Coordinates of C-alpha atoms in Angstrom, one line a residue:
X1418 CA 0.1 0.1 0.0
X1419 CA 1.0 3.7 -0.4
X1420 CA 0.3 6.7 1.7
X1421 CA -2.8 8.4 2.1
X1422 CA -2.8 11.6 3.7
X1423 CA -5.1 11.5 7.1
X1424 CA -6.9 14.5 6.3
X1425 CA -10.2 13.7 8.8
X1426 CA -7.6 13.4 11.5
X1427 CA -6.5 17.1 10.9
X1428 CA -10.0 18.0 11.0
X1429 CA -10.6 16.3 14.1
X1430 CA -8.2 17.4 15.9
X1431 CA -8.5 21.2 14.6
X1432 CA -12.5 20.9 15.6
X1433 CA -12.1 19.0 19.4
X1434 CA -8.6 19.0 20.3
X1435 CA -6.7 21.7 19.9
X1436 CA -8.9 24.6 19.6
X1437 CA -8.8 26.1 15.9
X1438 CA -11.8 27.7 15.9
X1439 CA -10.1 30.8 18.0
X1440 CA -7.3 31.2 15.4
X1441 CA -10.6 31.9 12.8
X1442 CA -12.5 33.9 15.4
X1443 CA -8.9 35.6 15.8
X1444 CA -9.1 38.4 13.2
X1445 CA -5.7 37.8 12.5
X1446 CA -6.5 35.8 9.0
X1447 CA -10.1 37.9 8.3
X1448 CA -10.4 36.0 4.8
X1449 CA -9.9 32.8 6.6
X1450 CA -13.4 30.6 7.1
X1451 CA -13.2 27.0 8.3
X1452 CA -14.2 25.6 5.0
X1453 CA -11.7 27.3 3.5
X1454 CA -9.3 26.2 6.1
X1455 CA -10.3 22.3 5.9
X1456 CA -10.6 22.8 1.9
X1457 CA -7.1 23.5 2.1
X1458 CA -6.4 20.5 4.0
X1459 CA -8.3 18.6 1.1
X1460 CA -6.3 19.4 -1.7
X1461 CA -3.0 19.2 0.2
X1462 CA -4.0 15.6 0.6
X1463 CA -5.0 14.8 -2.9
X1464 CA -1.7 16.5 -3.8
X1465 CA 0.7 14.3 -1.2
X1466 CA -1.7 11.2 -1.9
X1467 CA -1.8 11.3 -5.5
X1468 CA 1.6 12.9 -6.7
X1469 CA 4.0 12.8 -4.1
X1470 CA 3.5 9.4 -2.2
X1471 CA 4.3 7.6 -5.5
X1472 CA 7.9 8.9 -5.6
X1473 CA 9.0 8.2 -1.9
X1474 CA 10.3 4.5 -2.7
X1475 CA 11.9 5.6 -6.1
X1476 CA 13.7 8.2 -4.2
X1477 CA 15.5 5.8 -1.5
X1478 CA 16.1 3.5 -4.8
X1479 CA 17.4 6.3 -7.3
X1480 CA 19.0 8.6 -5.3
X1481 CA 20.4 11.9 -5.9
X1482 CA 23.5 11.5 -7.4
X1483 CA 26.3 14.6 -8.3
X1484 CA 27.5 14.1 -11.9
X1485 CA 30.0 17.0 -13.6
X1486 CA 29.4 19.1 -10.5
X1487 CA 25.5 19.3 -11.1
X1488 CA 23.1 17.6 -8.6
X1489 CA 20.6 14.9 -10.5
X1490 CA 17.5 14.3 -8.7
X1491 CA 15.7 11.3 -8.2
X1492 CA 12.9 10.2 -11.4
X1493 CA 9.6 12.6 -11.0
X1494 CA 10.7 14.8 -8.5
X1495 CA 11.1 17.8 -10.7
X1496 CA 7.1 17.1 -11.9
X1497 CA 6.0 16.9 -8.6
X1498 CA 7.8 20.2 -7.6
X1499 CA 6.0 21.4 -10.3
X1500 CA 3.1 20.9 -9.2
X1501 CA 3.7 22.0 -5.6
X1502 CA 4.7 25.4 -6.5
X1503 CA 2.1 25.8 -9.6
X1504 CA -0.4 25.0 -6.1
X1505 CA 1.1 27.7 -4.5
X1506 CA 2.1 25.5 -1.3
X1507 CA 5.9 26.8 -1.2
X1508 CA 4.6 30.1 -0.4
X1509 CA 1.8 29.1 2.3
X1510 CA 3.3 31.3 5.2
X1511 CA 4.4 34.0 3.2
X1512 CA 2.5 37.4 3.6
X1513 CA -0.1 37.9 0.7
X1514 CA 1.2 41.7 -0.3
X1515 CA 4.6 39.1 -1.2
X1516 CA 2.4 36.7 -3.0
X1517 CA 1.9 34.1 -0.5
X1518 CA -1.0 32.9 1.0
X1519 CA -0.5 34.1 4.4
X1520 CA -2.1 31.1 6.0
X1521 CA -2.1 30.1 9.4
X1522 CA 1.2 28.4 10.8
X1523 CA -1.0 25.8 12.5
X1524 CA -2.8 25.1 8.6
X1525 CA 0.7 25.0 7.0
X1526 CA 2.0 22.5 9.7
X1527 CA -0.4 20.2 8.7
X1528 CA 0.8 20.7 5.1
X1529 CA 4.1 19.9 5.9
X1530 CA 3.4 16.9 8.0
X1531 CA 1.5 15.3 5.1
X1532 CA 4.3 16.4 2.8
X1533 CA 6.6 14.6 5.2
X1534 CA 4.7 11.6 5.6
X1535 CA 4.0 11.2 1.8
X1536 CA 8.1 11.6 0.6
X1537 CA 10.1 13.0 3.5
X1538 CA 13.3 13.5 0.9
X1539 CA 11.1 15.6 -1.8
X1540 CA 9.4 17.8 1.1
X1541 CA 12.7 18.8 2.7
X1542 CA 12.8 21.2 -0.9
X1543 CA 10.1 23.5 -0.2
X1544 CA 10.4 23.5 3.3
X1545 CA 14.4 25.1 3.1
X1546 CA 12.8 27.7 0.8
X1547 CA 9.7 28.7 2.9
X1548 CA 12.4 29.0 5.8
X1549 CA 14.3 31.4 3.6
X1550 CA 11.1 33.4 2.7
X1551 CA 10.6 33.8 6.4
X1552 CA 13.9 35.5 6.8
X1553 CA 13.6 37.6 4.0
X1554 CA 10.7 39.1 5.1
X1555 CA 11.7 39.6 8.2
X1556 CA 15.4 40.8 8.0
X1557 CA 15.9 41.7 4.2
X1558 CA 15.9 45.1 2.5
X1559 CA 13.0 46.2 0.4
X1560 CA 15.1 45.6 -2.7
X1561 CA 16.2 42.2 -2.1
X1562 CA 12.7 41.2 -0.8
X1563 CA 11.1 42.2 -4.3
X1564 CA 13.9 40.5 -6.0
X1565 CA 14.1 37.3 -4.2
X1566 CA 10.5 36.5 -2.7
X1567 CA 8.8 36.4 -5.6
X1568 CA 11.0 34.0 -7.7
X1569 CA 10.8 31.7 -4.2
X1570 CA 7.3 31.4 -4.1
X1571 CA 6.6 31.3 -7.8
X1572 CA 9.4 28.1 -7.5
X1573 CA 11.8 29.6 -10.6
X1574 CA 14.4 29.8 -7.4
X1575 CA 14.8 27.8 -4.3
X1576 CA 16.1 28.8 -1.1
X1577 CA 18.7 26.7 1.6
X1578 CA 20.6 27.5 4.7
X1579 CA 24.2 27.3 5.3
X1580 CA 25.4 27.2 9.1
X1581 CA 27.1 23.7 9.7
X1582 CA 30.7 23.1 9.3
X1583 CA 33.2 20.6 9.4
X1584 CA 34.3 21.0 13.3
X1585 CA 31.6 23.0 14.7
X1586 CA 28.6 20.4 14.6
X1587 CA 25.5 22.3 16.9
X1588 CA 28.2 24.9 17.9
X1589 CA 27.5 27.5 15.2
X1590 CA 30.0 30.3 16.6
X1591 CA 32.8 27.9 15.6
X1592 CA 31.9 28.8 12.2
X1593 CA 35.3 29.5 10.5
X1594 CA 33.7 30.8 7.0
X1595 CA 34.7 34.8 6.3
X1596 CA 33.2 37.2 4.7
X1597 CA 35.1 40.4 3.5
X1598 CA 33.5 43.8 2.1
X1599 CA 33.7 44.6 -1.4
X1600 CA 34.1 48.1 -2.5
X1601 CA 30.8 47.8 -4.4
X1602 CA 28.7 47.1 -1.1
X1603 CA 28.9 43.2 -1.7
X1604 CA 30.8 41.1 0.6
X1605 CA 33.4 38.1 -0.8
X1606 CA 31.9 35.1 0.9
X1607 CA 34.8 32.0 1.7
X1608 CA 34.5 29.0 3.6
X1609 CA 33.1 25.3 3.6
X1610 CA 29.7 24.4 4.7
X1611 CA 28.6 20.6 5.3
X1612 CA 25.1 18.9 5.8
X1613 CA 23.2 21.3 3.1
X1614 CA 20.2 20.3 2.7
X1615 CA 19.1 20.6 -0.6
X1616 CA 22.2 22.5 -1.7
X1617 CA 21.6 21.7 -5.4
X1618 CA 18.9 20.6 -7.9
X1619 CA 18.6 20.3 -11.5
X1620 CA 15.0 21.8 -12.0
X1621 CA 15.1 25.5 -10.2
X1622 CA 17.2 27.8 -12.5
X1623 CA 18.6 29.6 -9.5
X1624 CA 19.3 28.3 -5.9
X1625 CA 19.8 30.8 -3.1
X1626 CA 22.2 30.1 0.0
X1627 CA 21.5 31.6 3.4
X1628 CA 25.1 31.5 4.7
X1629 CA 26.5 32.4 7.7
X1630 CA 30.2 34.0 8.1
X1631 CA 31.9 36.4 9.8
X1632 CA 33.8 39.4 8.9
X1633 CA 37.1 40.6 9.6
X1634 CA 35.8 42.5 12.8
X1635 CA 33.7 40.2 14.3
X1636 CA 34.1 39.1 17.5
X1637 CA 34.5 35.4 19.0
X1638 CA 31.5 33.2 19.2
X1639 CA 27.6 33.7 17.7
X1640 CA 27.4 37.3 18.4
X1641 CA 30.2 38.1 15.8
X1642 CA 28.3 36.4 12.8
X1643 CA 26.4 38.0 9.7
X1644 CA 24.0 36.5 7.3
X1645 CA 24.6 36.7 3.4
X1646 CA 22.4 36.0 0.5
X1647 CA 24.9 34.3 -2.1
X1648 CA 23.0 33.1 -5.1
X1649 CA 24.7 30.2 -7.2
X1650 CA 24.1 32.7 -10.1
X1651 CA 24.1 36.5 -9.8
X1652 CA 20.9 38.1 -10.4
X1653 CA 20.7 40.4 -13.6
X1654 CA 19.5 43.7 -13.5
X1655 CA 16.3 42.5 -14.8
X1656 CA 15.9 39.6 -12.1
X1657 CA 16.9 37.0 -14.4
X1658 CA 20.1 34.9 -13.9
X1659 CA 23.5 35.9 -15.1
X1660 CA 26.9 34.4 -14.7
X1661 CA 27.8 31.8 -12.3
X1662 CA 28.9 32.2 -8.6
X1663 CA 32.0 31.1 -7.2
X1664 CA 30.3 28.2 -5.2
X1665 CA 30.4 24.8 -5.9
X1666 CA 28.7 21.2 -4.6
X1667 CA 32.5 19.2 -3.6
X1668 CA 30.3 16.5 -2.9
X1669 CA 27.0 14.6 -1.9
X1670 CA 26.7 13.0 1.7
X1671 CA 26.4 9.5 1.8
X1672 CA 23.5 9.1 4.1
X1673 CA 21.7 6.8 6.3
X1674 CA 18.6 7.2 4.5
X1675 CA 16.2 10.5 2.9
X1676 CA 18.7 9.3 -0.4
X1677 CA 16.4 11.0 -2.6
X1678 CA 17.4 14.7 -0.9
X1679 CA 21.0 15.9 -2.0
X1680 CA 22.6 16.9 0.9
X1681 CA 25.6 18.5 -0.2
X1682 CA 29.2 19.9 0.6
X1683 CA 29.4 23.2 -0.3
X1684 CA 32.4 25.1 -1.0
X1685 CA 32.7 29.2 -1.1
X1686 CA 35.6 30.9 -3.0
X1687 CA 35.2 34.6 -3.0
X1688 CA 31.5 34.0 -3.7
X1689 CA 29.7 37.1 -4.1
X1690 CA 27.0 37.9 -1.4
X1691 CA 24.8 40.3 -0.2
X1692 CA 24.3 41.2 3.6
X1693 CA 20.7 39.9 5.2
X1694 CA 20.0 42.2 8.2
X1695 CA 22.6 44.4 9.9
X1696 CA 26.5 43.1 10.0
X1697 CA 27.3 40.5 13.0
X1698 CA 23.5 39.9 13.4
X1699 CA 23.4 37.0 11.6
X1700 CA 21.9 34.7 14.2
X1701 CA 19.3 37.2 15.4
X1702 CA 17.9 36.6 11.8
X1703 CA 18.3 33.1 11.9
X1704 CA 16.5 32.9 15.1
X1705 CA 13.5 34.3 13.4
X1706 CA 13.0 31.4 11.6
X1707 CA 14.1 28.8 14.1
X1708 CA 10.7 28.2 15.8
X1709 CA 8.9 27.5 12.7
X1710 CA 12.0 25.4 11.4
X1711 CA 11.5 23.6 14.5
X1712 CA 7.8 23.0 14.4
X1713 CA 8.4 21.9 10.5
X1714 CA 11.3 19.2 11.5
X1715 CA 8.6 17.8 14.7
X1716 CA 5.9 17.3 11.8
X1717 CA 8.5 15.4 9.5
X1718 CA 8.7 12.8 12.7
X1719 CA 4.9 12.9 12.6
X1720 CA 4.5 11.9 8.9
X1721 CA 6.9 9.0 8.9
X1722 CA 5.2 7.8 11.9
X1723 CA 1.9 8.1 10.0
X1724 CA 3.3 6.5 6.9
X1725 CA 4.9 3.7 9.2
X1726 CA 1.8 3.1 11.0
X1727 CA -0.3 2.7 8.0
X1728 CA 1.8 0.3 6.3
X1729 CA 2.3 -1.7 9.7
X1730 CA -1.5 -2.0 10.0
X1731 CA -2.1 -2.9 6.2
X1732 CA 0.3 -5.6 6.6
X1733 CA -0.8 -6.8 9.9
X1734 CA -4.2 -7.1 8.6
X1735 CA -3.4 -9.2 5.7
X1736 CA -0.6 -11.4 7.0
X1737 CA -2.0 -14.5 8.3
X1738 CA 0.3 -16.5 10.7
X1739 CA -1.4 -19.1 13.1
X1740 CA -4.7 -19.4 14.1
X1741 CA -6.7 -16.2 15.6
X1742 CA -6.7 -16.5 19.4
X1743 CA -10.0 -14.4 19.4
X1744 CA -11.6 -16.7 17.3
X1745 CA -11.6 -14.8 14.1
X1746 CA -11.6 -17.1 10.9
X1747 CA -8.7 -16.4 8.4
X1748 CA -7.9 -13.0 10.4
X1749 CA -4.3 -11.8 10.1
X1750 CA -1.5 -11.3 13.1
X1751 CA -3.4 -7.7 13.9
X1752 CA -5.4 -10.6 16.6
X1753 CA -2.3 -11.4 18.4
X1754 CA -2.1 -9.3 21.3
X1755 CA 1.6 -8.4 21.0
X1756 CA 0.9 -7.2 17.4
X1757 CA -2.4 -5.4 18.1
X1758 CA -0.6 -3.8 21.2
X1759 CA 2.5 -2.5 18.7
X1760 CA 0.3 -1.1 16.2
X1761 CA -2.1 0.3 18.9
X1762 CA 1.2 2.5 20.1
X1763 CA 1.9 3.5 16.9
X1764 CA -1.6 4.8 16.4
X1765 CA -1.5 6.3 19.8
X1766 CA 1.9 8.0 20.1
X1767 CA 0.8 9.3 16.6
X1768 CA -2.1 11.0 17.8
X1769 CA -0.1 12.8 20.6
X1770 CA 2.9 14.0 18.6
X1771 CA 0.5 15.6 15.8
X1772 CA -1.8 17.1 18.5
X1773 CA 1.3 18.4 20.1
X1774 CA 2.2 19.9 16.7
X1775 CA -1.0 21.5 15.8
X1776 CA -1.2 22.6 19.7
X1777 CA 2.1 24.7 19.1
X1778 CA 0.9 26.1 16.0
X1779 CA -2.4 27.5 16.8
X1780 CA -0.7 29.3 20.0
X1781 CA 1.8 30.7 17.9
X1782 CA -1.0 32.0 15.2
X1783 CA -3.1 33.3 18.3
X1784 CA 0.6 34.6 20.0
X1785 CA 0.7 36.9 17.1
X1786 CA -1.8 39.2 19.3
X1787 CA -1.7 37.4 22.6
X1788 CA 1.6 37.1 24.2
X1789 CA 0.4 34.4 26.7
X1790 CA -0.7 32.4 23.7
X1791 CA 2.9 33.1 22.1
X1792 CA 4.4 32.4 25.4
X1793 CA 2.8 28.9 25.0
X1794 CA 3.9 28.4 21.3
X1795 CA 7.5 29.0 22.5
X1796 CA 7.0 26.9 25.6
X1797 CA 5.8 23.7 23.5
X1798 CA 8.7 24.2 20.2
X1799 CA 11.3 22.0 22.1
X1800 CA 8.2 19.3 22.5
X1801 CA 7.0 19.1 19.4
X1802 CA 10.5 19.2 17.9
X1803 CA 12.1 16.6 20.4
X1804 CA 9.3 14.2 21.1
X1805 CA 7.4 13.9 17.3
X1806 CA 10.8 13.2 16.2
X1807 CA 11.4 10.6 18.7
X1808 CA 8.3 9.2 18.2
X1809 CA 8.9 8.9 14.2
X1810 CA 11.9 7.2 14.8
X1811 CA 10.2 4.6 17.4
X1812 CA 7.1 4.4 15.3
X1813 CA 9.3 3.2 12.6
X1814 CA 11.3 0.6 14.4
X1815 CA 8.4 -0.7 15.7
X1816 CA 6.8 -1.2 12.2
X1817 CA 9.8 -3.0 11.3
X1818 CA 9.1 -5.4 14.1
X1819 CA 5.4 -5.5 13.2
X1820 CA 6.6 -6.9 9.7
X1821 CA 9.0 -9.3 11.5
X1822 CA 11.5 -10.8 9.0
X1823 CA 10.1 -9.2 5.7
X1824 CA 10.4 -5.8 7.8
X1825 CA 14.2 -6.4 7.8
X1826 CA 13.8 -7.0 3.8
X1827 CA 14.2 -3.7 1.8
X1828 CA 11.4 -4.9 -0.4
X1829 CA 8.6 -4.1 1.9
X1830 CA 9.5 -0.6 2.2
X1831 CA 9.4 -0.8 5.9
X1832 CA 12.9 0.0 6.7
X1833 CA 12.9 2.8 4.6
X1834 CA 11.1 4.8 7.3
X1835 CA 13.3 3.6 10.1
X1836 CA 16.1 4.9 8.2
X1837 CA 14.4 8.2 7.1
X1838 CA 13.3 9.2 10.3
X1839 CA 16.7 9.0 11.9
X1840 CA 17.9 12.3 10.9
X1841 CA 15.0 14.4 12.4
X1842 CA 15.8 13.5 15.6
X1843 CA 19.0 15.4 14.8
X1844 CA 18.1 18.5 12.6
X1845 CA 17.6 22.0 13.6
X1846 CA 19.5 21.1 16.9
X1847 CA 19.4 17.3 18.4
X1848 CA 16.7 16.2 20.7
X1849 CA 19.3 16.7 23.9
X1850 CA 19.5 20.5 23.0
X1851 CA 16.2 20.8 22.6
X1852 CA 15.2 18.9 25.7
X1853 CA 18.1 21.3 27.4
X1854 CA 16.5 24.4 26.3
X1855 CA 12.8 23.3 27.7
X1856 CA 14.5 23.0 31.1
X1857 CA 16.7 26.0 30.7
X1858 CA 14.9 29.1 28.8
X1859 CA 11.6 27.6 29.1
X1860 CA 11.6 27.7 32.6
X1861 CA 13.1 31.8 32.6
X1862 CA 9.6 32.5 33.6
X1863 CA 9.8 30.4 36.8
X1864 CA 7.2 27.6 35.1
X1865 CA 4.4 30.3 34.3
X1866 CA 3.8 28.8 31.1
X1867 CA 4.2 25.1 32.0
X1868 CA 1.7 26.0 35.2
X1869 CA -0.7 27.8 32.8
X1870 CA -0.6 24.7 30.8
X1871 CA -1.0 22.4 33.8
X1872 CA -3.9 24.6 34.9
X1873 CA -5.6 24.1 31.9
X1874 CA -5.2 20.3 31.7
X1875 CA -6.5 19.5 35.3
X1876 CA -9.8 22.3 34.7
X1877 CA -10.8 20.0 31.6
X1878 CA -9.8 16.9 33.4
X1879 CA -12.8 18.1 36.5
X1880 CA -15.2 18.9 33.6
X1881 CA -14.6 14.8 32.2
X1882 CA -15.1 13.0 35.6
X1883 CA -18.8 12.9 34.8
X1884 CA -18.4 11.5 31.8
X1885 CA -15.2 9.4 32.3
X1886 CA -14.5 9.3 35.8
X1887 CA -11.4 7.0 35.4
X1888 CA -9.8 7.9 32.2
X1889 CA -10.2 11.8 34.2
X1890 CA -9.1 11.0 37.2
X1891 CA -5.8 9.9 35.5
X1892 CA -5.1 12.7 33.6
X1893 CA -6.0 14.8 36.4
X1894 CA -3.6 13.3 38.6
X1895 CA -0.6 13.1 36.3
X1896 CA -0.9 17.0 35.7
X1897 CA -0.9 17.5 39.1
X1898 CA 2.2 15.4 39.7
X1899 CA 3.8 16.8 36.7
X1900 CA 2.9 20.6 38.5
X1901 CA 5.4 19.1 41.4
X1902 CA 8.0 17.9 39.0
X1903 CA 8.5 21.5 37.8
X1904 CA 8.5 23.0 40.8
X1905 CA 11.4 20.1 41.4
X1906 CA 13.3 21.1 38.0
X1907 CA 13.1 24.5 38.7
X1908 CA 15.0 24.4 42.3
X1909 CA 17.8 22.5 40.5
X1910 CA 21.1 23.8 39.6
X1911 CA 21.2 24.3 36.0
X1912 CA 23.3 21.1 35.0
X1913 CA 21.5 19.1 37.5
X1914 CA 18.6 19.9 35.3
X1915 CA 20.4 19.0 32.1
X1916 CA 21.2 15.7 32.8
X1917 CA 17.0 15.2 33.5
X1918 CA 16.1 17.4 30.7
X1919 CA 15.5 14.5 28.4
X1920 CA 13.1 12.0 30.5
X1921 CA 11.6 15.4 32.2
X1922 CA 10.7 16.4 28.5
X1923 CA 9.3 13.1 27.4
X1924 CA 7.3 12.9 30.8
X1925 CA 5.5 16.3 29.9
X1926 CA 4.6 14.8 26.6
X1927 CA 2.9 11.8 28.2
X1928 CA 0.9 14.0 30.0
X1929 CA 0.0 15.8 27.6
X1930 CA -0.8 13.1 25.3
X1931 CA -3.3 11.8 28.1
X1932 CA -4.8 15.4 27.6
X1933 CA -5.4 15.2 24.2
X1934 CA -6.9 11.5 24.0
X1935 CA -9.2 12.6 27.0
X1936 CA -10.3 15.5 25.0
X1937 CA -10.8 12.9 21.6
X1938 CA -12.5 10.6 23.9
X1939 CA -14.7 13.3 25.4
X1940 CA -15.6 14.7 21.8
X1941 CA -17.1 11.2 20.9
X1942 CA -18.8 11.2 23.7
X1943 CA -16.6 8.3 25.3
X1944 CA -17.7 5.3 23.2
X1945 CA -16.0 5.2 19.7
X1946 CA -12.8 4.1 18.1
X1947 CA -10.9 7.5 19.4
X1948 CA -12.2 6.9 23.3
X1949 CA -11.2 3.1 22.9
X1950 CA -7.5 4.5 22.0
X1951 CA -7.6 7.0 24.5
X1952 CA -8.3 4.0 27.1
X1953 CA -5.4 2.1 25.8
X1954 CA -3.3 5.3 26.1
X1955 CA -4.1 6.3 29.4
X1956 CA -4.1 2.6 31.1
X1957 CA -0.8 1.8 29.3
X1958 CA 1.3 4.7 28.1
X1959 CA 0.4 7.5 30.5
X1960 CA 1.9 6.1 33.7
X1961 CA 5.2 6.0 32.2
X1962 CA 5.5 9.7 33.3
X1963 CA 6.0 9.2 36.6
X1964 CA 9.2 7.0 36.3
X1965 CA 10.2 9.6 33.8
X1966 CA 9.8 12.6 36.5
X1967 CA 11.7 10.0 39.0
X1968 CA 14.7 10.0 36.3
X1969 CA 14.3 14.1 36.2
X1970 CA 14.8 14.7 39.5
X1971 CA 18.1 12.8 40.3
X1972 CA 20.6 15.4 39.3
X1973 CA 23.9 14.8 38.0
X1974 CA 25.9 13.1 40.3
X1975 CA 25.2 9.5 39.5
X1976 CA 26.3 10.7 35.7
X1977 CA 29.5 12.0 36.3
X1978 CA 30.6 9.4 39.1
X1979 CA 31.1 7.0 36.5
X1980 CA 34.4 8.3 34.6
X1981 CA 35.2 8.2 31.1
X1982 CA 37.6 5.1 31.9
X1983 CA 34.7 3.0 33.7
X1984 CA 33.2 3.3 30.4
X1985 CA 36.1 1.6 28.5
X1986 CA 35.8 -1.8 30.4

């Protein structure tokens, strides 16, 4: 089977779980109503199901290659990207005054998840361009906006981000790429960047690179970094493409997965660049787009989880092995308790990750005019990124297990999801870094954002007691215990917080999952497929939060008690 976009699930979550109506009623998007929003999701579902999903396997088997200095992309990718561009999907978030759709982030997040689930390798290409458009809208000069943004939205040109260098990794401040001022107001950029997603292709007439580099008077560390636009071809006066710039693709990385996405090593040899924003303010420019980029990566994990779950369920229903222990004649292995447990776990966690991501998008949409909602959206970003990508990886691995020995055979396609998902936990700051942000910056308000969310969960659980007393009680108790966990985390020294950051973030996500599953069950009146899945989650998966909080509170002493020499025995 191939991927089918879960449009109905998005609509249900928007209507009953994350409060999307508040976005429509906020006045921020006056030309958007529910009917239009859901029609957009339907159209995105058709595109991803019919045009993009069929390319996923081919992209894995026939990856992008570097030939004579030019990247040759996987078969069908160019045609699919033409459809993506013609539909206006690249400019979903761009302002209408710049030719974009001006959609809410929550809607764009749903669309990006569908694209990721259909073909993660291909989806990364428009995602990079979306991020570049956002950075330009906030920081570029009017002349640069007028030149680049329409071309990027149309798909004629595309964008990349060039941050990482060999030896620097997540420590962007250690970069060595240098920028020198030219007499004509441009800059000469020299250096090498690695891990550049979609650093080149054979279907856009120009590839526009946002490059972080340091001017001669830039101070060490992140405060001395500037951001530059460095296109593959120099723009002409009339907005066309002129001479080739002094840059090239050195090689393509040989990766575990996402083979259809060309990940490039880029070399700049005095390439002509234009300053974006102010000198030495490059990180400020990049952080403008960081929230959206991290949310975008989070739904990559959700998309993979959805696709892996669909494939596992189809296989488990079709594969007959032994007799059904519950007496269904000719039933597949889905009737075996452990297989049913695995697929239910995949489904339940995919729902949680999707709900967290969409709740984050809704909060950031509302945050345009509501500071409290902006604080909530920022608070949820590391959870949406880290939990969702961890779940993408875990669900894909479980999908292989459901297939048994056939899951280890590449022909089934189950292993591709496991390989493709792995990078998402590393993209845009590793999940450990996300967890450290969650216990560090995100608790600098003394827990106000966390406590406000927990107040909401407990209030809803109280209302749900009359209909679903046992499930409501479990969710309320989990939220109250988590409240104590937040207080305990705030009291710890920072490095002790860091030692427990990963289990703490997972505990928070587990409790959010109980809340969202409870809301889904209540929307059904406590009886229906979502209610039964909610009971499964609340009974079997939610209780993990207690053990996770125990780990989170332990501090760092026992970790550092183990020396590197101890680990070498």
